[in-house]
PDB file of C-alpha atoms in Angstrom:
ATOM      1  CA  MET A 195     100.445 206.230 167.802  1.00 48.00           C
ATOM      2  CA  ASN A 196      99.253 208.540 170.525  1.00 54.00           C
ATOM      3  CA  ASN A 197      96.711 211.324 170.444  1.00 58.00           C
ATOM      4  CA  ASN A 198      99.327 214.064 170.658  1.00 65.00           C
ATOM      5  CA  GLU A 199     101.296 213.209 167.548  1.00 93.00           C
ATOM      6  CA  VAL A 200      99.183 215.303 165.175  1.00 98.00           C
ATOM      7  CA  ILE A 201      97.694 218.691 165.976  1.00 98.00           C
ATOM      8  CA  LEU A 202      95.527 220.634 163.544  1.00 98.00           C
ATOM      9  CA  VAL A 203      95.417 224.394 164.071  1.00 98.00           C
ATOM     10  CA  HIS A 204      93.275 227.278 162.918  1.00 96.00           C
ATOM     11  CA  PRO A 205      95.510 230.206 163.936  1.00 97.00           C
ATOM     12  CA  PRO A 206      94.360 233.069 166.142  1.00 94.00           C
ATOM     13  CA  ALA A 207      93.659 236.579 164.935  1.00 87.00           C
ATOM     14  CA  ARG A 208      96.645 238.834 165.549  1.00 81.00           C
ATOM     15  CA  LYS A 209      94.192 241.600 166.277  1.00 75.00           C
ATOM     16  CA  VAL A 210      90.436 241.341 166.561  1.00 70.00           C
ATOM     17  CA  ILE A 211      89.005 243.600 163.872  1.00 74.00           C
ATOM     18  CA  GLU A 212      85.655 242.049 162.996  1.00 76.00           C
ATOM     19  CA  HIS A 213      83.267 239.355 164.151  1.00 69.00           C
ATOM     20  CA  TYR A 214      84.982 236.787 161.893  1.00 75.00           C
ATOM     21  CA  ASP A 215      88.037 237.095 164.147  1.00 69.00           C
ATOM     22  CA  GLU A 216      85.985 235.732 167.053  1.00 74.00           C
ATOM     23  CA  PRO A 217      83.558 233.253 165.497  1.00 75.00           C
ATOM     24  CA  ASP A 218      80.960 231.402 167.533  1.00 80.00           C
ATOM     25  CA  TYR A 219      81.281 228.334 165.305  1.00 70.00           C
ATOM     26  CA  PRO A 220      84.196 225.925 164.770  1.00 81.00           C
ATOM     27  CA  HIS A 221      86.439 225.891 161.711  1.00 83.00           C
ATOM     28  CA  ILE A 222      85.082 223.173 159.444  1.00 84.00           C
ATOM     29  CA  GLY A 223      88.368 222.543 157.589  1.00 89.00           C
ATOM     30  CA  ILE A 224      90.373 221.250 160.539  1.00 92.00           C
ATOM     31  CA  ALA A 225      87.348 219.289 161.749  1.00 93.00           C
ATOM     32  CA  TYR A 226      86.971 217.643 158.360  1.00 93.00           C
ATOM     33  CA  VAL A 227      90.668 216.754 158.029  1.00 95.00           C
ATOM     34  CA  GLY A 228      90.756 215.545 161.632  1.00 95.00           C
ATOM     35  CA  GLY A 229      87.676 213.389 161.122  1.00 95.00           C
ATOM     36  CA  TYR A 230      89.162 211.920 157.950  1.00 96.00           C
ATOM     37  CA  LEU A 231      92.361 211.007 159.821  1.00 96.00           C
ATOM     38  CA  GLU A 232      90.354 209.350 162.593  1.00 95.00           C
ATOM     39  CA  ARG A 233      88.256 207.291 160.170  1.00 96.00           C
ATOM     40  CA  ASN A 234      91.167 206.183 157.997  1.00 96.00           C
ATOM     41  CA  SER A 235      94.038 205.647 160.439  1.00 93.00           C
ATOM     42  CA  LYS A 236      94.708 204.935 164.087  1.00 89.00           C
ATOM     43  CA  LEU A 237      95.306 208.636 164.694  1.00 93.00           C
ATOM     44  CA  LYS A 238      93.158 210.864 166.842  1.00 94.00           C
ATOM     45  CA  PRO A 239      94.444 214.350 166.066  1.00 96.00           C
ATOM     46  CA  TYR A 240      94.076 217.149 168.572  1.00 96.00           C
ATOM     47  CA  LEU A 241      92.368 220.257 167.219  1.00 97.00           C
ATOM     48  CA  ILE A 242      93.140 223.811 168.256  1.00 97.00           C
ATOM     49  CA  ASP A 243      90.676 226.332 166.867  1.00 96.00           C
ATOM     50  CA  ALA A 244      92.419 229.373 168.297  1.00 96.00           C
ATOM     51  CA  LYS A 245      89.828 231.837 167.021  1.00 94.00           C
ATOM     52  CA  LEU A 246      86.919 229.874 168.489  1.00 94.00           C
ATOM     53  CA  TYR A 247      88.753 229.433 171.814  1.00 94.00           C
ATOM     54  CA  ARG A 248      89.798 233.133 171.795  1.00 95.00           C
ATOM     55  CA  TYR A 249      93.469 232.198 172.159  1.00 96.00           C
ATOM     56  CA  ASN A 250      96.166 234.723 171.436  1.00 96.00           C
ATOM     57  CA  ILE A 251      99.397 233.787 169.660  1.00 97.00           C
ATOM     58  CA  ARG A 252     101.308 232.978 172.871  1.00 98.00           C
ATOM     59  CA  THR A 253      98.547 230.749 174.229  1.00 98.00           C
ATOM     60  CA  THR A 254      98.259 228.938 170.896  1.00 98.00           C
ATOM     61  CA  ILE A 255     102.004 228.256 170.887  1.00 98.00           C
ATOM     62  CA  ASP A 256     101.901 227.042 174.493  1.00 98.00           C
ATOM     63  CA  LYS A 257      98.915 224.744 173.835  1.00 97.00           C
ATOM     64  CA  ILE A 258     100.748 223.169 170.889  1.00 98.00           C
ATOM     65  CA  LEU A 259     104.057 222.715 172.697  1.00 97.00           C
ATOM     66  CA  GLU A 260     102.534 221.216 175.858  1.00 96.00           C
ATOM     67  CA  ARG A 261     101.315 218.273 173.758  1.00 96.00           C
ATOM     68  CA  ASN A 262     104.752 217.699 172.165  1.00 96.00           C
ATOM     69  CA  PRO A 263     103.430 216.829 168.679  1.00 97.00           C
ATOM     70  CA  ARG A 264     105.389 215.382 165.776  1.00 97.00           C
ATOM     71  CA  ILE A 265     103.220 217.042 163.115  1.00 98.00           C
ATOM     72  CA  VAL A 266     101.344 220.344 163.255  1.00 98.00           C
ATOM     73  CA  GLY A 267      98.992 221.134 160.394  1.00 98.00           C
ATOM     74  CA  PHE A 268      97.747 224.690 159.915  1.00 98.00           C
ATOM     75  CA  THR A 269      94.870 225.937 157.822  1.00 95.00           C
ATOM     76  CA  ALA A 270      94.932 229.561 156.736  1.00 95.00           C
ATOM     77  CA  LYS A 271      93.287 231.987 154.419  1.00 93.00           C
ATOM     78  CA  THR A 272      95.439 234.821 153.069  1.00 93.00           C
ATOM     79  CA  HIS A 273      94.745 237.146 155.999  1.00 92.00           C
ATOM     80  CA  GLU A 274      95.740 234.346 158.432  1.00 94.00           C
ATOM     81  CA  VAL A 275      98.818 232.902 156.740  1.00 96.00           C
ATOM     82  CA  LYS A 276     101.409 235.178 158.362  1.00 97.00           C
ATOM     83  CA  THR A 277     100.059 234.313 161.799  1.00 97.00           C
ATOM     84  CA  ALA A 278     100.155 230.592 161.003  1.00 98.00           C
ATOM     85  CA  ALA A 279     103.771 230.962 159.845  1.00 98.00           C
ATOM     86  CA  LEU A 280     104.667 232.897 163.002  1.00 98.00           C
ATOM     87  CA  VAL A 281     103.178 230.185 165.227  1.00 98.00           C
ATOM     88  CA  ALA A 282     105.066 227.568 163.181  1.00 98.00           C
ATOM     89  CA  GLU A 283     108.297 229.542 163.585  1.00 98.00           C
ATOM     90  CA  LYS A 284     107.896 229.799 167.361  1.00 98.00           C
ATOM     91  CA  ILE A 285     107.090 226.112 167.861  1.00 98.00           C
ATOM     92  CA  LYS A 286     110.055 225.110 165.678  1.00 98.00           C
ATOM     93  CA  GLU A 287     112.342 227.321 167.793  1.00 98.00           C
ATOM     94  CA  LYS A 288     111.422 225.113 170.765  1.00 97.00           C
ATOM     95  CA  ASN A 289     111.265 221.841 168.829  1.00 97.00           C
ATOM     96  CA  PRO A 290     112.813 221.911 165.334  1.00 97.00           C
ATOM     97  CA  ASN A 291     111.786 218.273 164.760  1.00 97.00           C
ATOM     98  CA  ILE A 292     108.092 219.155 164.473  1.00 98.00           C
ATOM     99  CA  LEU A 293     106.943 218.801 160.878  1.00 98.00           C
ATOM    100  CA  THR A 294     104.886 221.883 160.022  1.00 98.00           C
ATOM    101  CA  VAL A 295     102.276 221.635 157.284  1.00 98.00           C
ATOM    102  CA  LEU A 296     100.171 224.408 155.753  1.00 98.00           C
ATOM    103  CA  GLY A 297      96.900 223.950 153.898  1.00 96.00           C
ATOM    104  CA  GLY A 298      93.951 226.110 153.061  1.00 93.00           C
ATOM    105  CA  PHE A 299      93.067 228.625 150.369  1.00 92.00           C
ATOM    106  CA  HIS A 300      96.269 230.677 150.428  1.00 94.00           C
ATOM    107  CA  ALA A 301      98.598 227.688 150.328  1.00 94.00           C
ATOM    108  CA  SER A 302      96.569 226.007 147.584  1.00 94.00           C
ATOM    109  CA  PHE A 303      96.622 229.019 145.282  1.00 95.00           C
ATOM    110  CA  LEU A 304     100.202 230.101 145.999  1.00 96.00           C
ATOM    111  CA  PRO A 305     102.077 226.943 147.045  1.00 97.00           C
ATOM    112  CA  GLU A 306     105.557 227.754 145.707  1.00 96.00           C
ATOM    113  CA  ARG A 307     105.374 231.352 146.872  1.00 96.00           C
ATOM    114  CA  SER A 308     104.163 230.239 150.310  1.00 97.00           C
ATOM    115  CA  ILE A 309     106.928 227.666 150.839  1.00 97.00           C
ATOM    116  CA  LYS A 310     109.525 230.258 149.777  1.00 96.00           C
ATOM    117  CA  GLU A 311     108.052 233.055 151.864  1.00 97.00           C
ATOM    118  CA  PHE A 312     107.617 231.054 155.057  1.00 97.00           C
ATOM    119  CA  PRO A 313     110.707 228.972 155.953  1.00 97.00           C
ATOM    120  CA  SER A 314     108.978 227.769 159.134  1.00 97.00           C
ATOM    121  CA  ILE A 315     106.572 225.734 156.974  1.00 98.00           C
ATOM    122  CA  ASP A 316     107.995 222.378 155.867  1.00 98.00           C
ATOM    123  CA  VAL A 317     105.213 221.120 153.595  1.00 98.00           C
ATOM    124  CA  ILE A 318     102.291 222.669 151.722  1.00 98.00           C
ATOM    125  CA  VAL A 319      99.189 220.578 151.029  1.00 97.00           C
ATOM    126  CA  VAL A 320      97.410 221.749 147.879  1.00 96.00           C
ATOM    127  CA  GLY A 321      93.668 221.530 147.273  1.00 88.00           C
ATOM    128  CA  GLU A 322      91.333 219.223 149.125  1.00 85.00           C
ATOM    129  CA  GLY A 323      94.062 217.841 151.323  1.00 88.00           C
ATOM    130  CA  GLU A 324      92.477 214.978 153.252  1.00 93.00           C
ATOM    131  CA  LEU A 325      94.082 212.218 151.179  1.00 94.00           C
ATOM    132  CA  SER A 326      97.480 213.892 150.844  1.00 96.00           C
ATOM    133  CA  PHE A 327      97.595 214.852 154.521  1.00 96.00           C
ATOM    134  CA  LEU A 328      96.624 211.333 155.586  1.00 97.00           C
ATOM    135  CA  ASP A 329      99.375 209.810 153.425  1.00 96.00           C
ATOM    136  CA  LEU A 330     101.911 212.408 154.612  1.00 97.00           C
ATOM    137  CA  THR A 331     101.037 211.824 158.258  1.00 97.00           C
ATOM    138  CA  VAL A 332     101.102 208.032 158.145  1.00 95.00           C
ATOM    139  CA  LYS A 333     104.378 207.936 156.196  1.00 96.00           C
ATOM    140  CA  HIS A 334     106.126 210.569 158.314  1.00 96.00           C
ATOM    141  CA  LEU A 335     105.090 208.990 161.619  1.00 95.00           C
ATOM    142  CA  GLY A 336     106.117 205.587 160.253  1.00 94.00           C
ATOM    143  CA  GLY A 337     109.576 206.894 159.334  1.00 95.00           C
ATOM    144  CA  GLU A 338     108.923 206.670 155.588  1.00 95.00           C
ATOM    145  CA  SER A 339     109.497 209.290 152.917  1.00 94.00           C
ATOM    146  CA  TYR A 340     106.501 211.351 151.874  1.00 91.00           C
ATOM    147  CA  GLN A 341     108.244 212.827 148.836  1.00 88.00           C
ATOM    148  CA  ASN A 342     106.154 211.061 146.165  1.00 91.00           C
ATOM    149  CA  ILE A 343     102.727 211.974 147.533  1.00 96.00           C
ATOM    150  CA  LYS A 344     100.559 213.923 145.096  1.00 95.00           C
ATOM    151  CA  GLY A 345      99.341 217.287 146.324  1.00 96.00           C
ATOM    152  CA  LEU A 346     102.466 218.203 148.284  1.00 97.00           C
ATOM    153  CA  VAL A 347     104.942 221.041 147.830  1.00 97.00           C
ATOM    154  CA  TYR A 348     108.124 221.006 149.902  1.00 97.00           C
ATOM    155  CA  ARG A 349     111.817 221.923 149.941  1.00 94.00           C
ATOM    156  CA  LYS A 350     114.592 219.548 149.007  1.00 92.00           C
ATOM    157  CA  GLY A 351     117.683 221.521 149.906  1.00 90.00           C
ATOM    158  CA  GLU A 352     117.332 224.804 148.029  1.00 90.00           C
ATOM    159  CA  LYS A 353     114.951 223.329 145.442  1.00 95.00           C
ATOM    160  CA  ILE A 354     111.144 223.574 145.640  1.00 96.00           C
ATOM    161  CA  ILE A 355     109.391 220.313 144.716  1.00 95.00           C
ATOM    162  CA  ASN A 356     105.754 220.387 143.556  1.00 95.00           C
ATOM    163  CA  ASN A 357     104.223 216.916 143.241  1.00 93.00           C
ATOM    164  CA  GLY A 358     101.166 218.188 141.384  1.00 84.00           C
TER     165      GLY A 358
END
């Protein structure tokens, strides 16, 4: 497994409105999930904190695609979820084989709605997602099915599956 296979992304602000759109501190969620992956697998995920780095949407997309990942995990609060879905859509236009995963507050509270609303997202991780995301990542990269992992919501054809 190489260091480019998994990228964790905190999406950029579409428009800078307040100081929270340009924080001077990193996003703890992607750092925590990334650290958990490093400690419990052979993976060393790449982190893109687009708000901290002051990336715009285009730059974020370019930074993801230049690493040619197999899995891209996004974290997003409600005001960020449309931007995360847009970035996912654009990267999948260039590489439809990338597995896109969404976690965070919005996805956890509205998992079925989120998977229906955003077709560019393949999997939703519900709640504290370190364990579920680790299992999903290891199984997907190993060519195994992730369909029985607790804490995941995904599509199976037209049906929405919620594993609880």
